[in-house]
Structure formats: structure tokens, C-alpha cells
Amino acid sequence: MPQPGEVCASAEAVFRREHGRIIASLIRLCGSFDRAEEAMQEAFAAALRYWAEHGVPDNPGAWITTAAYRKLIDARRRERTRREKQTELEREIAIFAYEDPILLDDSNFGIPDDRLRLIFTCCHPALNREAQIALTLRTLGGLSTEEIARAFLVPEPTLAQRLVRAKRKIQDARIPYEVPPEQALPERRAAVQVVIYLIFNEGYTATAGDALIRRELCAEAIRLGGVLCAIDPQDPESLGLLALMLLHDSRRQARTDAAGALVTLEEQDRSLWDRGQIEEGLALVDAAMRMGLHAEASDPAATDWTQIAALYRELARLNPSPVVLLNGAVAVAMSEGPGRGLTLIDELGASGELDRYHLYHAARADMLRRLGSFEAAADAYRRALALMGNGVERAYLERRLAAL
């Protein structure tokens, strides 16, 4: 009989890996975010009980998908029985029974994937941008409300209210579960691109937990980015997004050491970088602009930080969010010196908007450390640690603080 800890670990791994696929197919079938989430939670609870007695099945994702489908059938049966519509109930049960929970046929829907359909539903223009992003990260990405609140730099109750309002809006406005027609695609695509990148970003540096990287989220974002490019291969922003994710992900193996500790860009073993991903990513952007990136530099000194800072300025022109501006300030620091970088970072921090963002304090601490202001750097590291949710990042900052 499997140990309880093993069963919980297996269930958690399946949840992280399969959440987006399962929830997207459930929402398509029942048309309700809440009912789909409830069915999936009940299926995972059933899995914990059943697997503890019978062992983890060979295909745990299929087991949970089937269990969730049955939960939906049971809920519909109770609803229809109360309304005395037995004929309609039997028809719906037949539809559910006919569909294979693992190999659902998307050929009749005109697009490659339920998950992409879910993103476009969440990114309907009837919802504001914050609601679009939060709802997609919650449903498709499987992120907790706390994790999304950290990403938005807002209190958790505020974020929870946004999610409730967004789901109610979709239901009340009868927003269709579909990819929009070609003429409406451009206005919706930008929001979808932002969401895909934020899913990748949460995978690239997890906001909480004991692991720096959530590989399943990175892989899911890259896969969805590829599907988005397939829908419109002439859209340069989609190609650029996919290239960006591939180039970042190419460094995955070098970002932590054998013990799982964080390794900075300057200290990474570049022989561990995935050359195939680098070549694919560079091929996507080479036709548009020939540029120097981290991936093309054989060592830290060869990195073209001036060009990277210029690219961040262009990104900030399109999306002047505090986080983008902070990343740009760090690039400026690497190209023009930590003094200039600290000035920009302090200017960004003057509004107080980044006070709850741990990487703002960590970046500021690093600039102060490079300038030799060790007491001020230590204070900034402590502020970052007070906000830190990821165990790997915490250990790294604690080492930096101890070194001071």
C-alpha cells in the first residue's frame, strides 16, 4: 500500500501538470467556471482516497479527468431530476459517455486546443485587463489566489473579488467559449499574449514554494505560444513572444545547482544551456532584427547589455508596467553602471507601487552592494526577504546577506 506522503506528492504533481488541460475541457462541456472547478476539486479529493487504498494508476491524469467528468454527470443528473427533464438528462449523459476523457476530438471546433479557447474566453474585451489575466492564471495556470495577488502586487482579498466578478461577468454576458473570428482576432490577441507570458513567468520564477522553476508552466506557455503562432504565423508579436520564452527557457538547467540553489546569470555554466532552443528562438527573431542577447554571448562579459536596455525601452513604450521598467533599470545598470541603475530604481520606487514586490528590494540591494554601500544593501536584502515566497530565491538572498 502506498504511503500517504507518496500519494499526496503524486496528486500534487498531476494537478500541476494536468490542471490546465482538464479544467479547459470541463469548462467547454459544462459552460461554467465554478462547476468545472468544483468537479475537478472533488475528483482530486476522490483520487487521494482511492489511490491511498489501490495505488496510483498508470495514467493518473486520465483517472482524474474521468472522475471529474462523472462528477459533472452526477451534478447534471441531480439538476435535471429536480426539474423532471429526464429526456434531456439522458441525452446529456449519452454525450458525456461518448466522449473519451483523454482524447477529446477538437476537430469540430476549428482550433487546436481547449486551453487556447479558454484563454480567449478569459480575455474577452468585456473584462478589464486585470480580470482577464487573473482569471486565466487561476483557471488555466492553476495558480492560487495568493500567488496571483503577489504577481499583481495587490492584497489577496482584492484579487479574490476580481476573480468572482470576472466569472460572474462571463456568465451574465453569455460570453462564448471560443476563439474569435479572424476579423476580431487582433484586438484580443494582445491580451492573450500577455497571459501566456505571465504563465511562463510564473513557471520561470515561482512566486512561492521550494522550487525556483515550475517546469510544467514553462512548457505549457511555450506550447500555447506555438499554437498562437500557428493560428497567425504572420504576427510578429506572437513570434517574438515564443522566441522570448524559448531563449529564457534555454537556460533552465543552469539556473540552479545540484542542490537546487539559485545560480545567477553571471555564474551559470553556459555549456548547460539548450542550444536547440536558442537556435529556434533566434531563428524566430532573426528576420525582424539582428540583435545581441544573453544566449549569443559565450561569457557574461560578452553580453550586449546596451542592446538589451534598448529593447527594454521599446518594451516599456508598449507596456510601461512597473515590473518592465524595473527590469529595464537593471539592464541599464549592467550597461552604464550600478550608480545609474540605482537612480532609476529609486525613481521607480518613489511612488510606493513596488513596495510589496520583493524583486524591487532585491534589485536595489544588488546595486547598493556593487557600490559598496553594505549597510544599506543589508537593509534592502532584509526587506526583500520579508516579502519572499520562493524558498530557492530566499536561500540565495540569505547567502548574499550573510556575505555582507
Short mmCIF file of C-alpha atoms in Angstrom, two decimals:
data_model
loop_
_atom_site.label_atom_id
_atom_site.label_comp_id
_atom_site.label_asym_id
_atom_site.label_seq_id
_atom_site.Cartn_x
_atom_site.Cartn_y
_atom_site.Cartn_z
CA MET A 1 0.00 0.00 0.00
CA PRO A 2 1.46 3.41 -0.94
CA GLN A 3 2.43 5.83 1.79
CA PRO A 4 0.17 8.89 2.30
CA GLY A 5 3.04 11.22 1.51
CA GLU A 6 3.67 9.48 -1.81
CA VAL A 7 0.01 9.70 -2.77
CA CYS A 8 -0.16 13.42 -1.93
CA ALA A 9 3.02 14.10 -3.89
CA SER A 10 1.67 12.20 -6.91
CA ALA A 11 -1.66 14.03 -6.77
CA GLU A 12 0.07 17.41 -6.49
CA ALA A 13 2.32 16.62 -9.45
CA VAL A 14 -0.68 15.61 -11.56
CA PHE A 15 -2.52 18.76 -10.54
CA ARG A 16 0.33 21.00 -11.64
CA ARG A 17 0.91 19.10 -14.87
CA GLU A 18 -2.66 18.41 -15.98
CA HIS A 19 -4.70 21.20 -14.39
CA GLY A 20 -4.97 23.41 -17.47
CA ARG A 21 -5.94 20.62 -19.85
CA ILE A 22 -8.55 19.11 -17.54
CA ILE A 23 -10.21 22.36 -16.46
CA ALA A 24 -10.38 23.65 -20.04
CA SER A 25 -12.20 20.54 -21.27
CA LEU A 26 -14.56 20.62 -18.27
CA ILE A 27 -15.47 24.26 -18.87
CA ARG A 28 -16.16 23.52 -22.53
CA LEU A 29 -18.52 20.72 -21.57
CA CYS A 30 -20.46 22.34 -18.73
CA GLY A 31 -20.10 26.04 -19.62
CA SER A 32 -19.39 27.08 -16.03
CA PHE A 33 -16.10 28.01 -14.39
CA ASP A 34 -17.43 27.31 -10.91
CA ARG A 35 -18.95 23.91 -11.74
CA ALA A 36 -15.80 22.84 -13.58
CA GLU A 37 -13.57 23.87 -10.67
CA GLU A 38 -15.85 22.13 -8.17
CA ALA A 39 -15.86 18.90 -10.20
CA MET A 40 -12.10 18.95 -10.52
CA GLN A 41 -11.57 19.56 -6.79
CA GLU A 42 -13.92 16.68 -5.97
CA ALA A 43 -12.04 14.46 -8.42
CA PHE A 44 -8.71 15.23 -6.77
CA ALA A 45 -10.19 14.54 -3.34
CA ALA A 46 -11.50 11.20 -4.63
CA ALA A 47 -8.08 10.44 -6.09
CA LEU A 48 -6.39 10.91 -2.71
CA ARG A 49 -8.80 8.45 -1.09
CA TYR A 50 -8.78 5.85 -3.87
CA TRP A 51 -5.06 5.93 -4.60
CA ALA A 52 -4.26 5.54 -0.90
CA GLU A 53 -6.01 2.14 -0.99
CA HIS A 54 -5.33 0.93 -4.52
CA GLY A 55 -2.14 2.69 -5.57
CA VAL A 56 -1.50 5.44 -8.10
CA PRO A 57 -2.77 4.39 -11.57
CA ASP A 58 -0.53 4.21 -14.63
CA ASN A 59 -2.24 7.27 -16.12
CA PRO A 60 -3.25 9.45 -13.16
CA GLY A 61 -4.26 12.36 -15.39
CA ALA A 62 -6.78 10.14 -17.20
CA TRP A 63 -8.12 8.86 -13.88
CA ILE A 64 -8.76 12.37 -12.56
CA THR A 65 -10.25 13.53 -15.87
CA THR A 66 -12.70 10.62 -15.90
CA ALA A 67 -13.60 11.18 -12.26
CA ALA A 68 -14.23 14.88 -12.89
CA TYR A 69 -16.46 14.07 -15.86
CA ARG A 70 -18.50 11.73 -13.68
CA LYS A 71 -18.86 14.45 -11.05
CA LEU A 72 -20.30 16.73 -13.72
CA ILE A 73 -22.69 13.98 -14.84
CA ASP A 74 -23.86 13.42 -11.27
CA ALA A 75 -24.43 17.14 -10.77
CA ARG A 76 -26.41 17.40 -14.01
CA ARG A 77 -28.45 14.33 -13.06
CA ARG A 78 -29.44 15.92 -9.78
CA GLU A 79 -30.35 19.19 -11.50
CA ARG A 80 -32.37 17.58 -14.28
CA THR A 81 -34.11 15.17 -11.96
CA ARG A 82 -35.32 18.06 -9.85
CA ARG A 83 -36.65 19.74 -12.98
CA GLU A 84 -38.18 16.49 -14.27
CA LYS A 85 -36.47 16.64 -17.65
CA GLN A 86 -35.42 13.03 -17.90
CA THR A 87 -35.16 13.01 -21.69
CA GLU A 88 -32.72 15.88 -21.78
CA LEU A 89 -30.74 14.29 -18.95
CA GLU A 90 -30.35 11.02 -20.84
CA ARG A 91 -29.19 12.90 -23.94
CA GLU A 92 -26.54 14.80 -21.98
CA ILE A 93 -25.31 11.68 -20.20
CA ALA A 94 -25.00 9.96 -23.58
CA ILE A 95 -22.87 12.85 -24.83
CA PHE A 96 -20.61 12.66 -21.80
CA ALA A 97 -20.30 8.88 -22.06
CA TYR A 98 -19.42 9.06 -25.74
CA GLU A 99 -16.52 11.45 -25.33
CA ASP A 100 -13.15 9.97 -24.46
CA PRO A 101 -11.82 11.92 -21.45
CA ILE A 102 -8.27 11.73 -22.74
CA LEU A 103 -8.61 12.04 -26.49
CA LEU A 104 -11.34 14.64 -26.90
CA ASP A 105 -11.81 15.43 -30.56
CA ASP A 106 -11.29 19.14 -31.18
CA SER A 107 -11.66 18.83 -34.96
CA ASN A 108 -15.23 20.14 -34.85
CA PHE A 109 -14.26 23.31 -33.06
CA GLY A 110 -11.94 24.83 -35.62
CA ILE A 111 -8.93 25.41 -33.34
CA PRO A 112 -6.25 23.12 -31.98
CA ASP A 113 -6.78 23.21 -28.25
CA ASP A 114 -9.35 23.64 -25.47
CA ARG A 115 -6.80 25.56 -23.44
CA LEU A 116 -6.35 28.22 -26.10
CA ARG A 117 -10.13 28.53 -26.37
CA LEU A 118 -10.24 29.09 -22.61
CA ILE A 119 -7.63 31.86 -22.81
CA PHE A 120 -9.62 33.72 -25.48
CA THR A 121 -12.76 33.39 -23.37
CA CYS A 122 -10.99 34.84 -20.34
CA CYS A 123 -9.54 37.63 -22.50
CA HIS A 124 -12.88 38.83 -23.86
CA PRO A 125 -12.97 42.66 -24.15
CA ALA A 126 -15.97 42.77 -21.79
CA LEU A 127 -13.47 42.08 -18.99
CA ASN A 128 -10.81 44.56 -17.97
CA ARG A 129 -7.15 43.61 -18.43
CA GLU A 130 -6.51 42.78 -14.76
CA ALA A 131 -9.52 40.47 -14.65
CA GLN A 132 -8.52 38.80 -17.93
CA ILE A 133 -5.06 37.96 -16.66
CA ALA A 134 -6.08 36.94 -13.16
CA LEU A 135 -8.87 34.63 -14.32
CA THR A 136 -6.66 32.88 -16.87
CA LEU A 137 -3.83 32.38 -14.39
CA ARG A 138 -6.30 30.96 -11.87
CA THR A 139 -8.10 28.56 -14.22
CA LEU A 140 -5.60 27.59 -16.87
CA GLY A 141 -2.36 28.10 -14.95
CA GLY A 142 -3.64 26.58 -11.75
CA LEU A 143 -2.10 29.35 -9.67
CA SER A 144 -3.51 30.04 -6.23
CA THR A 145 -5.21 33.33 -5.42
CA GLU A 146 -2.25 34.19 -3.19
CA GLU A 147 0.25 33.59 -5.99
CA ILE A 148 -1.67 35.77 -8.43
CA ALA A 149 -2.05 38.51 -5.82
CA ARG A 150 1.73 38.53 -5.42
CA ALA A 151 2.16 38.87 -9.17
CA PHE A 152 -0.30 41.80 -9.25
CA LEU A 153 1.20 43.41 -6.14
CA VAL A 154 -2.27 43.61 -4.53
CA PRO A 155 -3.79 42.17 -1.33
CA GLU A 156 -5.22 38.67 -1.67
CA PRO A 157 -8.86 39.69 -0.84
CA THR A 158 -8.75 42.30 -3.62
CA LEU A 159 -7.66 39.68 -6.12
CA ALA A 160 -10.29 37.21 -4.93
CA GLN A 161 -13.03 39.80 -5.55
CA ARG A 162 -11.73 40.38 -9.08
CA LEU A 163 -11.96 36.67 -9.83
CA VAL A 164 -15.54 36.43 -8.57
CA ARG A 165 -16.62 39.46 -10.61
CA ALA A 166 -14.89 38.17 -13.75
CA LYS A 167 -16.62 34.78 -13.63
CA ARG A 168 -19.97 36.42 -12.96
CA LYS A 169 -19.43 38.74 -15.94
CA ILE A 170 -18.75 35.81 -18.27
CA GLN A 171 -21.90 34.06 -17.12
CA ASP A 172 -24.17 37.11 -17.16
CA ALA A 173 -22.90 38.39 -20.52
CA ARG A 174 -23.04 34.86 -22.02
CA ILE A 175 -19.52 35.24 -23.37
CA PRO A 176 -18.95 32.40 -25.86
CA TYR A 177 -16.31 29.75 -25.22
CA GLU A 178 -14.42 30.13 -28.49
CA VAL A 179 -11.54 31.70 -30.38
CA PRO A 180 -12.93 34.85 -32.03
CA PRO A 181 -13.42 35.11 -35.81
CA GLU A 182 -10.47 36.31 -37.86
CA GLN A 183 -11.61 39.94 -38.03
CA ALA A 184 -11.79 40.17 -34.22
CA LEU A 185 -8.54 38.31 -33.58
CA PRO A 186 -6.12 41.30 -33.46
CA GLU A 187 -7.90 43.15 -30.64
CA ARG A 188 -8.00 40.00 -28.49
CA ARG A 189 -4.55 38.63 -29.33
CA ALA A 190 -2.57 41.19 -27.31
CA ALA A 191 -4.31 40.21 -24.08
CA VAL A 192 -3.75 36.53 -24.85
CA GLN A 193 -0.06 37.16 -25.44
CA VAL A 194 0.25 38.90 -22.07
CA VAL A 195 -1.44 36.00 -20.31
CA ILE A 196 0.74 33.37 -21.98
CA TYR A 197 3.85 35.29 -20.98
CA LEU A 198 2.66 35.63 -17.37
CA ILE A 199 2.03 31.87 -17.21
CA PHE A 200 5.59 31.40 -18.44
CA ASN A 201 6.90 33.96 -15.97
CA GLU A 202 5.30 32.15 -13.01
CA GLY A 203 6.93 28.94 -14.22
CA TYR A 204 10.29 30.63 -14.78
CA THR A 205 10.44 32.03 -11.23
CA ALA A 206 7.71 30.65 -8.98
CA THR A 207 6.23 33.16 -6.54
CA ALA A 208 6.14 30.58 -3.75
CA GLY A 209 7.29 27.08 -2.87
CA ASP A 210 10.57 25.23 -2.52
CA ALA A 211 11.47 25.12 -6.22
CA LEU A 212 12.64 28.05 -8.30
CA ILE A 213 11.15 26.74 -11.54
CA ARG A 214 7.73 25.24 -12.31
CA ARG A 215 8.67 23.39 -15.48
CA GLU A 216 5.12 22.38 -16.38
CA LEU A 217 4.03 26.02 -16.58
CA CYS A 218 7.00 26.98 -18.76
CA ALA A 219 6.29 24.07 -21.09
CA GLU A 220 2.56 24.92 -21.21
CA ALA A 221 3.23 28.58 -22.05
CA ILE A 222 5.70 27.64 -24.79
CA ARG A 223 3.23 25.14 -26.23
CA LEU A 224 0.40 27.70 -26.21
CA GLY A 225 2.72 30.28 -27.76
CA GLY A 226 3.42 27.82 -30.58
CA VAL A 227 -0.30 27.27 -31.13
CA LEU A 228 -0.87 31.03 -31.21
CA CYS A 229 1.82 31.34 -33.89
CA ALA A 230 0.16 28.54 -35.86
CA ILE A 231 -3.15 30.47 -35.86
CA ASP A 232 -1.45 33.55 -37.32
CA PRO A 233 2.16 32.86 -38.41
CA GLN A 234 2.49 36.42 -39.77
CA ASP A 235 2.01 38.12 -36.40
CA PRO A 236 5.44 39.40 -35.27
CA GLU A 237 4.42 39.84 -31.61
CA SER A 238 3.44 36.16 -31.32
CA LEU A 239 6.70 35.10 -32.93
CA GLY A 240 8.63 37.41 -30.64
CA LEU A 241 6.81 36.08 -27.57
CA LEU A 242 7.62 32.49 -28.48
CA ALA A 243 11.24 33.45 -29.14
CA LEU A 244 11.50 35.21 -25.78
CA MET A 245 10.18 32.20 -23.90
CA LEU A 246 12.43 29.76 -25.73
CA LEU A 247 15.53 31.88 -25.09
CA HIS A 248 14.71 32.22 -21.39
CA ASP A 249 13.85 28.54 -21.01
CA SER A 250 17.08 27.50 -22.73
CA ARG A 251 18.94 28.42 -19.52
CA ARG A 252 16.73 26.28 -17.27
CA GLN A 253 19.29 23.56 -16.48
CA ALA A 254 21.92 26.12 -15.48
CA ARG A 255 19.74 28.29 -13.24
CA THR A 256 20.01 26.00 -10.21
CA ASP A 257 22.83 23.80 -8.97
CA ALA A 258 22.67 20.12 -7.97
CA ALA A 259 21.23 21.08 -4.57
CA GLY A 260 18.54 23.28 -6.13
CA ALA A 261 20.20 26.56 -5.13
CA LEU A 262 19.85 29.58 -7.43
CA VAL A 263 22.74 30.33 -9.83
CA THR A 264 22.84 33.87 -11.25
CA LEU A 265 23.35 34.59 -14.94
CA GLU A 266 26.95 35.66 -14.40
CA GLU A 267 27.78 32.38 -12.62
CA GLN A 268 25.93 29.94 -14.88
CA ASP A 269 27.67 27.14 -16.76
CA ARG A 270 26.75 28.07 -20.31
CA SER A 271 27.54 24.62 -21.61
CA LEU A 272 24.29 23.54 -19.92
CA TRP A 273 22.19 25.92 -21.99
CA ASP A 274 19.91 24.24 -24.53
CA ARG A 275 21.45 25.14 -27.88
CA GLY A 276 18.45 23.77 -29.77
CA GLN A 277 16.07 26.14 -28.00
CA ILE A 278 18.50 29.03 -28.51
CA GLU A 279 18.74 28.36 -32.23
CA GLU A 280 14.97 28.04 -32.56
CA GLY A 281 14.39 31.24 -30.59
CA LEU A 282 16.95 33.25 -32.53
CA ALA A 283 15.56 31.99 -35.82
CA LEU A 284 12.17 33.45 -34.87
CA VAL A 285 13.58 36.95 -34.37
CA ASP A 286 16.49 36.99 -36.79
CA ALA A 287 14.39 38.03 -39.77
CA ALA A 288 12.98 41.04 -37.86
CA MET A 289 16.15 42.28 -36.21
CA ARG A 290 19.66 41.06 -35.67
CA MET A 291 20.38 41.61 -32.04
CA GLY A 292 22.75 40.54 -29.30
CA LEU A 293 21.14 38.64 -26.43
CA HIS A 294 22.30 36.66 -23.40
CA ALA A 295 22.01 33.49 -25.42
CA GLU A 296 24.51 34.62 -28.06
CA ALA A 297 27.19 35.62 -25.55
CA SER A 298 29.80 32.97 -24.73
CA ASP A 299 30.53 34.58 -21.34
CA PRO A 300 28.96 37.31 -19.12
CA ALA A 301 31.39 40.00 -20.32
CA ALA A 302 30.28 39.48 -23.92
CA THR A 303 26.60 40.13 -23.17
CA ASP A 304 25.33 43.16 -25.10
CA TRP A 305 23.62 44.93 -22.19
CA THR A 306 23.30 48.18 -24.16
CA GLN A 307 21.14 46.45 -26.74
CA ILE A 308 19.15 44.67 -24.05
CA ALA A 309 18.48 48.00 -22.31
CA ALA A 310 17.32 49.43 -25.64
CA LEU A 311 14.93 46.53 -26.10
CA TYR A 312 13.52 47.10 -22.64
CA ARG A 313 12.94 50.76 -23.50
CA GLU A 314 10.92 49.65 -26.51
CA LEU A 315 9.01 47.16 -24.39
CA ALA A 316 8.32 49.89 -21.81
CA ARG A 317 6.92 52.09 -24.58
CA LEU A 318 4.38 49.37 -25.38
CA ASN A 319 3.77 48.19 -21.82
CA PRO A 320 5.09 50.65 -19.19
CA SER A 321 4.35 48.44 -16.20
CA PRO A 322 6.44 48.89 -13.03
CA VAL A 323 7.98 45.42 -13.43
CA VAL A 324 9.03 46.05 -17.04
CA LEU A 325 10.54 49.40 -16.01
CA LEU A 326 12.39 47.71 -13.14
CA ASN A 327 13.87 45.09 -15.45
CA GLY A 328 14.91 47.87 -17.81
CA ALA A 329 16.62 49.70 -14.95
CA VAL A 330 18.64 46.58 -14.13
CA ALA A 331 19.70 46.29 -17.79
CA VAL A 332 20.80 49.95 -17.69
CA ALA A 333 22.78 49.22 -14.53
CA MET A 334 24.62 46.41 -16.30
CA SER A 335 25.42 48.63 -19.28
CA GLU A 336 26.02 52.03 -17.64
CA GLY A 337 26.96 51.10 -14.08
CA PRO A 338 25.19 50.41 -10.77
CA GLY A 339 25.01 54.11 -9.85
CA ARG A 340 22.81 54.90 -12.85
CA GLY A 341 20.78 51.76 -12.23
CA LEU A 342 20.18 52.66 -8.57
CA THR A 343 18.99 56.13 -9.56
CA LEU A 344 16.40 54.66 -11.93
CA ILE A 345 15.31 52.05 -9.38
CA ASP A 346 14.87 54.68 -6.67
CA GLU A 347 12.83 56.83 -9.06
CA LEU A 348 10.56 53.85 -9.72
CA GLY A 349 10.19 53.20 -6.01
CA ALA A 350 9.19 56.76 -5.16
CA SER A 351 5.50 56.10 -5.85
CA GLY A 352 5.40 53.17 -3.42
CA GLU A 353 3.83 50.92 -6.07
CA LEU A 354 6.70 48.43 -5.83
CA ASP A 355 6.94 48.34 -2.03
CA ARG A 356 5.31 44.89 -1.90
CA TYR A 357 7.45 43.48 -4.75
CA HIS A 358 10.39 41.53 -3.39
CA LEU A 359 12.45 41.80 -6.57
CA TYR A 360 12.39 45.60 -6.35
CA HIS A 361 14.14 45.45 -2.99
CA ALA A 362 16.45 42.65 -4.18
CA ALA A 363 17.50 44.64 -7.26
CA ARG A 364 18.08 47.72 -5.13
CA ALA A 365 20.15 45.67 -2.67
CA ASP A 366 22.31 44.36 -5.51
CA MET A 367 23.01 47.87 -6.81
CA LEU A 368 23.96 49.05 -3.30
CA ARG A 369 26.20 46.01 -2.83
CA ARG A 370 28.01 46.71 -6.09
CA LEU A 371 28.50 50.33 -4.99
CA GLY A 372 29.96 49.26 -1.63
CA SER A 373 27.06 50.57 0.49
CA PHE A 374 26.88 47.38 2.52
CA GLU A 375 24.68 48.54 5.42
CA ALA A 376 22.05 49.94 3.08
CA ALA A 377 22.31 46.80 0.95
CA ALA A 378 21.72 44.63 4.01
CA ASP A 379 18.58 46.61 4.87
CA ALA A 380 17.29 46.18 1.33
CA TYR A 381 18.02 42.43 1.38
CA ARG A 382 16.05 42.12 4.65
CA ARG A 383 13.07 43.93 3.11
CA ALA A 384 13.19 41.58 0.13
CA LEU A 385 13.36 38.53 2.40
CA ALA A 386 10.32 39.72 4.35
CA LEU A 387 8.30 39.56 1.12
CA MET A 388 9.87 36.43 -0.33
CA GLY A 389 7.67 33.41 -1.00
CA ASN A 390 10.02 31.19 -3.03
CA GLY A 391 12.40 29.04 -0.99
CA VAL A 392 15.18 28.95 -3.61
CA GLU A 393 15.22 32.72 -4.01
CA ARG A 394 15.12 33.11 -0.23
CA ALA A 395 18.18 30.91 0.21
CA TYR A 396 20.06 32.90 -2.42
CA LEU A 397 19.27 36.26 -0.81
CA GLU A 398 20.20 34.89 2.60
CA ARG A 399 23.60 33.91 1.21
CA ARG A 400 24.02 37.40 -0.23
CA LEU A 401 23.07 38.97 3.09
CA ALA A 402 25.44 36.71 5.01
CA ALA A 403 28.27 37.63 2.64
CA LEU A 404 27.83 41.29 3.53
#
